[in-house]
Amino acid sequence: DAKTTQPPSMDCAEGRAANLPCNHSTISGNEYVYWYRQIHSQGPQYIIHGLKNNETNEMASLIITEDRKSSTLILPHATLRDTAVYYCIVRVLGSARQLTFGSGTQLTVLP
Amino acid sequence: GAVVSQHPSWVICKSGTSVKIECRSLDFQATTMFWYRQFPKQSLMLMATSNEGSKATYEQGVEKDKFLINHASLTLSTLTVTSAHPEDSSFYICSSRGSSYNSPLHFGNGTRLTVT
């Protein structure tokens, strides 16, 4: 799986959009970008994934650059419950292998 | 969507005893489950891959005789920490992919093990 780089921490005001960046400059053509988050003392939660088109679901939006070397996860209206560590992971769709977690970004939503 | 249930959510045991952690896939059949361990302020580290009907595959540095994995059915994998010591105190998390080819991996809510 391609390596990803994320900032170690970010703050966001409650109610504002949280934009979490991820660099994956060595991504291969058949690798997808996955986002997970881990709220303190819980297991990781799947958020969203995409290949090259922007994706949106009830939790977040995923914006992938045209060259696919970076992406941004957007939480449109952050709440205090969105405080968590966010992981950007690149892997082949349908891979039966485990997920490899980096350090992620600690997002703190401030009241 | 796919749901992975893990039990217990927390356990405290005395040094030298064994602890069993269960991981169930609730609405799909999981031929493969992954067991992770997470120490405070660190990321998740894969311990082993649990395969239904066959032996588990352990990551380098993980003692297979200490961390016994059983995956006897398509919906249940268990991790037994044998002869637990305080250094085994950690957050243990299981994971599995949903039933369809492109399902993302889903995770249990973890088990906080404290060995006294």
PDB file of C-alpha atoms in Angstrom:
ATOM      1  CA  ASP A   1       0.000   0.000   0.000  1.00  0.00           C
ATOM      2  CA  ALA A   2       1.220   3.504  -0.810  1.00  0.00           C
ATOM      3  CA  LYS A   3       2.530   5.648   2.013  1.00  0.00           C
ATOM      4  CA  THR A   4       0.504   8.630   3.202  1.00  0.00           C
ATOM      5  CA  THR A   5       1.467  11.812   5.003  1.00  0.00           C
ATOM      6  CA  GLN A   6      -0.878  13.727   7.285  1.00  0.00           C
ATOM      7  CA  PRO A   7      -0.388  16.641   9.678  1.00  0.00           C
ATOM      8  CA  PRO A   8      -0.193  15.389  13.259  1.00  0.00           C
ATOM      9  CA  SER A   9      -2.879  17.701  14.592  1.00  0.00           C
ATOM     10  CA  MET A  10      -5.503  20.267  13.629  1.00  0.00           C
ATOM     11  CA  ASP A  11      -8.074  22.368  15.429  1.00  0.00           C
ATOM     12  CA  CYS A  12     -11.468  23.381  14.126  1.00  0.00           C
ATOM     13  CA  ALA A  13     -14.227  25.550  15.562  1.00  0.00           C
ATOM     14  CA  GLU A  14     -17.531  23.840  16.195  1.00  0.00           C
ATOM     15  CA  GLY A  15     -19.958  24.362  13.330  1.00  0.00           C
ATOM     16  CA  ARG A  16     -17.230  25.190  10.850  1.00  0.00           C
ATOM     17  CA  ALA A  17     -15.937  22.919   8.113  1.00  0.00           C
ATOM     18  CA  ALA A  18     -12.962  20.741   8.989  1.00  0.00           C
ATOM     19  CA  ASN A  19     -10.607  20.119   6.084  1.00  0.00           C
ATOM     20  CA  LEU A  20      -8.123  17.328   6.675  1.00  0.00           C
ATOM     21  CA  PRO A  21      -5.349  16.963   4.082  1.00  0.00           C
ATOM     22  CA  CYS A  22      -3.482  13.836   3.052  1.00  0.00           C
ATOM     23  CA  ASN A  23      -0.551  13.407   0.696  1.00  0.00           C
ATOM     24  CA  HIS A  24      -0.150  10.148  -1.189  1.00  0.00           C
ATOM     25  CA  SER A  25       2.255  11.019  -3.979  1.00  0.00           C
ATOM     26  CA  THR A  26       3.214   7.387  -4.698  1.00  0.00           C
ATOM     27  CA  ILE A  27      -0.350   6.157  -5.144  1.00  0.00           C
ATOM     28  CA  SER A  28      -0.832   3.573  -7.883  1.00  0.00           C
ATOM     29  CA  GLY A  29      -3.514   3.678 -10.511  1.00  0.00           C
ATOM     30  CA  ASN A  30      -5.594   0.950  -8.906  1.00  0.00           C
ATOM     31  CA  GLU A  31      -5.335   2.199  -5.333  1.00  0.00           C
ATOM     32  CA  TYR A  32      -8.193   3.903  -3.575  1.00  0.00           C
ATOM     33  CA  VAL A  33      -8.042   6.512  -0.832  1.00  0.00           C
ATOM     34  CA  TYR A  34      -9.789   5.437   2.382  1.00  0.00           C
ATOM     35  CA  TRP A  35     -10.538   7.524   5.432  1.00  0.00           C
ATOM     36  CA  TYR A  36     -11.166   6.166   8.907  1.00  0.00           C
ATOM     37  CA  ARG A  37     -11.410   7.875  12.251  1.00  0.00           C
ATOM     38  CA  GLN A  38     -10.855   6.676  15.797  1.00  0.00           C
ATOM     39  CA  ILE A  39     -12.630   8.344  18.642  1.00  0.00           C
ATOM     40  CA  HIS A  40     -10.839   7.916  21.932  1.00  0.00           C
ATOM     41  CA  SER A  41     -11.078   4.358  23.330  1.00  0.00           C
ATOM     42  CA  GLN A  42     -13.144   3.084  20.406  1.00  0.00           C
ATOM     43  CA  GLY A  43     -12.351   1.021  17.341  1.00  0.00           C
ATOM     44  CA  PRO A  44     -11.724   2.798  14.036  1.00  0.00           C
ATOM     45  CA  GLN A  45     -14.801   3.860  12.080  1.00  0.00           C
ATOM     46  CA  TYR A  46     -14.967   3.799   8.307  1.00  0.00           C
ATOM     47  CA  ILE A  47     -15.836   7.195   6.826  1.00  0.00           C
ATOM     48  CA  ILE A  48     -15.477   7.229   3.053  1.00  0.00           C
ATOM     49  CA  HIS A  49     -13.329   6.077   0.154  1.00  0.00           C
ATOM     50  CA  GLY A  50     -12.744   7.088  -3.457  1.00  0.00           C
ATOM     51  CA  LEU A  51     -10.611   6.504  -6.540  1.00  0.00           C
ATOM     52  CA  LYS A  52     -10.473   9.759  -8.488  1.00  0.00           C
ATOM     53  CA  ASN A  53     -13.884  11.375  -8.435  1.00  0.00           C
ATOM     54  CA  ASN A  54     -15.053  13.408  -5.504  1.00  0.00           C
ATOM     55  CA  GLU A  55     -17.235  11.435  -3.153  1.00  0.00           C
ATOM     56  CA  THR A  56     -19.849  12.473  -0.609  1.00  0.00           C
ATOM     57  CA  ASN A  57     -21.848  10.562   1.947  1.00  0.00           C
ATOM     58  CA  GLU A  58     -23.764  11.386   5.096  1.00  0.00           C
ATOM     59  CA  MET A  59     -20.583  11.752   7.096  1.00  0.00           C
ATOM     60  CA  ALA A  60     -18.157  13.622   4.890  1.00  0.00           C
ATOM     61  CA  SER A  61     -16.888  14.611   1.475  1.00  0.00           C
ATOM     62  CA  LEU A  62     -13.685  13.416  -0.131  1.00  0.00           C
ATOM     63  CA  ILE A  63     -11.889  15.617  -2.624  1.00  0.00           C
ATOM     64  CA  ILE A  64      -9.105  13.965  -4.635  1.00  0.00           C
ATOM     65  CA  THR A  65      -6.790  16.080  -6.785  1.00  0.00           C
ATOM     66  CA  GLU A  66      -6.658  15.418 -10.490  1.00  0.00           C
ATOM     67  CA  ASP A  67      -3.175  13.896 -10.279  1.00  0.00           C
ATOM     68  CA  ARG A  68      -4.391  11.824  -7.297  1.00  0.00           C
ATOM     69  CA  LYS A  69      -1.321  12.695  -5.272  1.00  0.00           C
ATOM     70  CA  SER A  70      -3.308  14.277  -2.488  1.00  0.00           C
ATOM     71  CA  SER A  71      -6.795  14.407  -1.050  1.00  0.00           C
ATOM     72  CA  THR A  72      -8.861  16.292   1.494  1.00  0.00           C
ATOM     73  CA  LEU A  73     -11.513  14.971   3.818  1.00  0.00           C
ATOM     74  CA  ILE A  74     -14.164  17.549   4.571  1.00  0.00           C
ATOM     75  CA  LEU A  75     -16.473  17.447   7.550  1.00  0.00           C
ATOM     76  CA  PRO A  76     -18.909  20.200   6.540  1.00  0.00           C
ATOM     77  CA  HIS A  77     -20.168  21.185   9.996  1.00  0.00           C
ATOM     78  CA  ALA A  78     -17.859  19.836  12.647  1.00  0.00           C
ATOM     79  CA  THR A  79     -19.262  18.981  16.067  1.00  0.00           C
ATOM     80  CA  LEU A  80     -17.529  18.185  19.325  1.00  0.00           C
ATOM     81  CA  ARG A  81     -18.228  14.507  18.653  1.00  0.00           C
ATOM     82  CA  ASP A  82     -16.028  14.688  15.568  1.00  0.00           C
ATOM     83  CA  THR A  83     -12.953  15.073  17.781  1.00  0.00           C
ATOM     84  CA  ALA A  84     -10.890  12.017  16.853  1.00  0.00           C
ATOM     85  CA  VAL A  85      -7.773  10.769  15.113  1.00  0.00           C
ATOM     86  CA  TYR A  86      -8.362  10.656  11.360  1.00  0.00           C
ATOM     87  CA  TYR A  87      -6.462   8.163   9.241  1.00  0.00           C
ATOM     88  CA  CYS A  88      -5.903   8.397   5.493  1.00  0.00           C
ATOM     89  CA  ILE A  89      -5.050   5.000   4.002  1.00  0.00           C
ATOM     90  CA  VAL A  90      -4.352   4.023   0.422  1.00  0.00           C
ATOM     91  CA  ARG A  91      -5.066   0.500  -0.739  1.00  0.00           C
ATOM     92  CA  VAL A  92      -6.357  -1.569  -3.610  1.00  0.00           C
ATOM     93  CA  LEU A  93     -10.131  -2.012  -3.715  1.00  0.00           C
ATOM     94  CA  GLY A  94     -11.146  -5.428  -2.560  1.00  0.00           C
ATOM     95  CA  SER A  95      -7.794  -6.183  -1.040  1.00  0.00           C
ATOM     96  CA  ALA A  96      -7.992  -9.025   1.438  1.00  0.00           C
ATOM     97  CA  ARG A  97      -5.000  -7.673   3.318  1.00  0.00           C
ATOM     98  CA  GLN A  98      -5.074  -5.814   6.588  1.00  0.00           C
ATOM     99  CA  LEU A  99      -5.197  -2.040   6.910  1.00  0.00           C
ATOM    100  CA  THR A 100      -1.893  -0.431   7.825  1.00  0.00           C
ATOM    101  CA  PHE A 101      -2.334   2.620  10.023  1.00  0.00           C
ATOM    102  CA  GLY A 102      -0.003   5.594  10.116  1.00  0.00           C
ATOM    103  CA  SER A 103      -0.029   8.261  12.788  1.00  0.00           C
ATOM    104  CA  GLY A 104      -3.115  10.058  11.481  1.00  0.00           C
ATOM    105  CA  THR A 105      -4.305  13.570  12.294  1.00  0.00           C
ATOM    106  CA  GLN A 106      -5.684  14.408  15.711  1.00  0.00           C
ATOM    107  CA  LEU A 107      -8.637  16.690  15.000  1.00  0.00           C
ATOM    108  CA  THR A 108      -9.855  18.678  17.961  1.00  0.00           C
ATOM    109  CA  VAL A 109     -13.161  20.475  17.541  1.00  0.00           C
ATOM    110  CA  LEU A 110     -13.296  23.482  19.832  1.00  0.00           C
ATOM    111  CA  PRO A 111     -16.512  24.871  21.314  1.00  0.00           C
TER     112      PRO A 111
ATOM    113  CA  GLY B   1     -23.871  -2.262   6.730  1.00  0.00           C
ATOM    114  CA  ALA B   2     -21.388  -4.741   8.113  1.00  0.00           C
ATOM    115  CA  VAL B   3     -21.079  -4.813  11.875  1.00  0.00           C
ATOM    116  CA  VAL B   4     -18.316  -6.326  13.936  1.00  0.00           C
ATOM    117  CA  SER B   5     -19.049  -6.980  17.590  1.00  0.00           C
ATOM    118  CA  GLN B   6     -16.283  -7.400  20.127  1.00  0.00           C
ATOM    119  CA  HIS B   7     -16.619  -8.648  23.704  1.00  0.00           C
ATOM    120  CA  PRO B   8     -15.803  -7.792  26.406  1.00  0.00           C
ATOM    121  CA  SER B   9     -15.269  -4.065  26.044  1.00  0.00           C
ATOM    122  CA  TRP B  10     -12.956  -4.065  29.018  1.00  0.00           C
ATOM    123  CA  VAL B  11     -11.421  -6.637  31.334  1.00  0.00           C
ATOM    124  CA  ILE B  12      -9.135  -6.568  34.339  1.00  0.00           C
ATOM    125  CA  CYS B  13      -7.234  -9.703  35.216  1.00  0.00           C
ATOM    126  CA  LYS B  14      -4.449 -10.792  37.500  1.00  0.00           C
ATOM    127  CA  SER B  15      -0.988 -11.519  36.252  1.00  0.00           C
ATOM    128  CA  GLY B  16      -0.627 -15.141  35.162  1.00  0.00           C
ATOM    129  CA  THR B  17      -4.253 -15.676  34.202  1.00  0.00           C
ATOM    130  CA  SER B  18      -5.686 -15.997  30.698  1.00  0.00           C
ATOM    131  CA  VAL B  19      -8.231 -13.777  29.018  1.00  0.00           C
ATOM    132  CA  LYS B  20     -10.396 -14.554  25.984  1.00  0.00           C
ATOM    133  CA  ILE B  21     -11.656 -11.846  23.645  1.00  0.00           C
ATOM    134  CA  GLU B  22     -14.420 -12.585  21.132  1.00  0.00           C
ATOM    135  CA  CYS B  23     -14.973 -10.963  17.771  1.00  0.00           C
ATOM    136  CA  ARG B  24     -18.173 -11.641  15.864  1.00  0.00           C
ATOM    137  CA  SER B  25     -19.348 -10.600  12.449  1.00  0.00           C
ATOM    138  CA  LEU B  26     -23.050  -9.930  12.912  1.00  0.00           C
ATOM    139  CA  ASP B  27     -24.489  -9.791   9.418  1.00  0.00           C
ATOM    140  CA  PHE B  28     -21.882 -11.327   7.178  1.00  0.00           C
ATOM    141  CA  GLN B  29     -19.535 -14.266   6.978  1.00  0.00           C
ATOM    142  CA  ALA B  30     -15.927 -13.408   7.610  1.00  0.00           C
ATOM    143  CA  THR B  31     -13.339 -15.825   6.326  1.00  0.00           C
ATOM    144  CA  THR B  32     -10.611 -13.512   7.510  1.00  0.00           C
ATOM    145  CA  MET B  33     -10.386 -11.370  10.609  1.00  0.00           C
ATOM    146  CA  PHE B  34      -7.529  -9.171  11.736  1.00  0.00           C
ATOM    147  CA  TRP B  35      -6.379  -8.606  15.301  1.00  0.00           C
ATOM    148  CA  TYR B  36      -4.712  -5.338  16.233  1.00  0.00           C
ATOM    149  CA  ARG B  37      -3.160  -3.998  19.401  1.00  0.00           C
ATOM    150  CA  GLN B  38      -2.873  -0.355  20.355  1.00  0.00           C
ATOM    151  CA  PHE B  39      -0.762   1.061  23.151  1.00  0.00           C
ATOM    152  CA  PRO B  40      -1.487   4.525  24.594  1.00  0.00           C
ATOM    153  CA  LYS B  41      -0.780   7.394  22.200  1.00  0.00           C
ATOM    154  CA  GLN B  42       0.263   4.977  19.470  1.00  0.00           C
ATOM    155  CA  SER B  43      -1.349   3.801  16.271  1.00  0.00           C
ATOM    156  CA  LEU B  44      -2.893   0.379  15.685  1.00  0.00           C
ATOM    157  CA  MET B  45      -0.422  -2.414  15.076  1.00  0.00           C
ATOM    158  CA  LEU B  46      -1.429  -5.645  13.392  1.00  0.00           C
ATOM    159  CA  MET B  47      -0.834  -8.692  15.558  1.00  0.00           C
ATOM    160  CA  ALA B  48      -2.222 -11.521  13.469  1.00  0.00           C
ATOM    161  CA  THR B  49      -4.534 -12.531  10.680  1.00  0.00           C
ATOM    162  CA  SER B  50      -7.190 -15.038  11.619  1.00  0.00           C
ATOM    163  CA  ASN B  51      -8.322 -17.428   8.886  1.00  0.00           C
ATOM    164  CA  GLU B  52     -11.451 -19.550   9.234  1.00  0.00           C
ATOM    165  CA  GLY B  53     -10.607 -23.213   9.382  1.00  0.00           C
ATOM    166  CA  SER B  54      -6.853 -22.796   9.363  1.00  0.00           C
ATOM    167  CA  LYS B  55      -3.999 -21.524  11.482  1.00  0.00           C
ATOM    168  CA  ALA B  56      -3.607 -17.836  12.107  1.00  0.00           C
ATOM    169  CA  THR B  57      -0.746 -15.880  10.608  1.00  0.00           C
ATOM    170  CA  TYR B  58       1.224 -13.866  13.148  1.00  0.00           C
ATOM    171  CA  GLU B  59       3.240 -10.719  12.591  1.00  0.00           C
ATOM    172  CA  GLN B  60       6.898 -10.699  13.417  1.00  0.00           C
ATOM    173  CA  GLY B  61       7.512 -10.357  17.124  1.00  0.00           C
ATOM    174  CA  VAL B  62       4.073 -11.603  18.174  1.00  0.00           C
ATOM    175  CA  GLU B  63       4.242 -14.854  20.137  1.00  0.00           C
ATOM    176  CA  LYS B  64       1.749 -17.340  18.753  1.00  0.00           C
ATOM    177  CA  ASP B  65       1.828 -19.445  21.911  1.00  0.00           C
ATOM    178  CA  LYS B  66       0.940 -16.435  24.017  1.00  0.00           C
ATOM    179  CA  PHE B  67      -1.757 -14.970  21.809  1.00  0.00           C
ATOM    180  CA  LEU B  68      -3.912 -17.917  20.789  1.00  0.00           C
ATOM    181  CA  ILE B  69      -6.294 -17.303  17.942  1.00  0.00           C
ATOM    182  CA  ASN B  70      -9.198 -19.547  17.062  1.00  0.00           C
ATOM    183  CA  HIS B  71     -11.437 -18.948  14.044  1.00  0.00           C
ATOM    184  CA  ALA B  72     -13.665 -21.985  14.109  1.00  0.00           C
ATOM    185  CA  SER B  73     -16.665 -20.490  12.338  1.00  0.00           C
ATOM    186  CA  LEU B  74     -17.353 -17.879   9.706  1.00  0.00           C
ATOM    187  CA  THR B  75     -18.766 -15.477  12.279  1.00  0.00           C
ATOM    188  CA  LEU B  76     -16.485 -15.874  15.285  1.00  0.00           C
ATOM    189  CA  SER B  77     -12.808 -15.388  15.971  1.00  0.00           C
ATOM    190  CA  THR B  78     -11.320 -15.439  19.459  1.00  0.00           C
ATOM    191  CA  LEU B  79      -8.060 -14.113  20.825  1.00  0.00           C
ATOM    192  CA  THR B  80      -6.814 -15.614  24.085  1.00  0.00           C
ATOM    193  CA  VAL B  81      -4.040 -13.850  25.941  1.00  0.00           C
ATOM    194  CA  THR B  82      -2.398 -16.622  27.940  1.00  0.00           C
ATOM    195  CA  SER B  83      -0.454 -16.103  31.144  1.00  0.00           C
ATOM    196  CA  ALA B  84      -1.050 -12.392  30.942  1.00  0.00           C
ATOM    197  CA  HIS B  85       1.509  -9.940  32.286  1.00  0.00           C
ATOM    198  CA  PRO B  86       1.210  -6.211  32.948  1.00  0.00           C
ATOM    199  CA  GLU B  87       3.041  -5.448  29.702  1.00  0.00           C
ATOM    200  CA  ASP B  88       0.147  -7.131  27.842  1.00  0.00           C
ATOM    201  CA  SER B  89      -2.150  -4.376  29.056  1.00  0.00           C
ATOM    202  CA  SER B  90      -3.367  -2.725  25.883  1.00  0.00           C
ATOM    203  CA  PHE B  91      -6.339  -1.997  23.643  1.00  0.00           C
ATOM    204  CA  TYR B  92      -7.123  -4.997  21.418  1.00  0.00           C
ATOM    205  CA  ILE B  93      -9.227  -4.485  18.299  1.00  0.00           C
ATOM    206  CA  CYS B  94     -10.544  -6.913  15.705  1.00  0.00           C
ATOM    207  CA  SER B  95     -11.493  -6.157  12.140  1.00  0.00           C
ATOM    208  CA  SER B  96     -13.063  -7.835   9.169  1.00  0.00           C
ATOM    209  CA  ARG B  97     -14.196  -7.008   5.684  1.00  0.00           C
ATOM    210  CA  GLY B  98     -17.852  -7.122   4.775  1.00  0.00           C
ATOM    211  CA  SER B  99     -19.328  -9.801   2.596  1.00  0.00           C
ATOM    212  CA  SER B 100     -18.940  -8.090  -0.746  1.00  0.00           C
ATOM    213  CA  TYR B 101     -15.731  -7.692  -2.700  1.00  0.00           C
ATOM    214  CA  ASN B 102     -15.501  -3.946  -2.340  1.00  0.00           C
ATOM    215  CA  SER B 103     -16.633  -3.686   1.277  1.00  0.00           C
ATOM    216  CA  PRO B 104     -14.330  -1.642   3.474  1.00  0.00           C
ATOM    217  CA  LEU B 105     -12.853  -3.146   6.603  1.00  0.00           C
ATOM    218  CA  HIS B 106     -14.985  -2.691   9.691  1.00  0.00           C
ATOM    219  CA  PHE B 107     -13.730  -2.730  13.242  1.00  0.00           C
ATOM    220  CA  GLY B 108     -14.983  -3.885  16.583  1.00  0.00           C
ATOM    221  CA  ASN B 109     -15.158  -1.394  19.408  1.00  0.00           C
ATOM    222  CA  GLY B 110     -12.089  -2.795  21.042  1.00  0.00           C
ATOM    223  CA  THR B 111     -11.259  -4.492  24.335  1.00  0.00           C
ATOM    224  CA  ARG B 112      -9.314  -2.646  27.005  1.00  0.00           C
ATOM    225  CA  LEU B 113      -7.188  -5.222  28.852  1.00  0.00           C
ATOM    226  CA  THR B 114      -5.588  -4.296  32.146  1.00  0.00           C
ATOM    227  CA  VAL B 115      -3.332  -6.841  33.816  1.00  0.00           C
ATOM    228  CA  THR B 116      -2.594  -6.193  37.465  1.00  0.00           C
TER     229      THR B 116
END
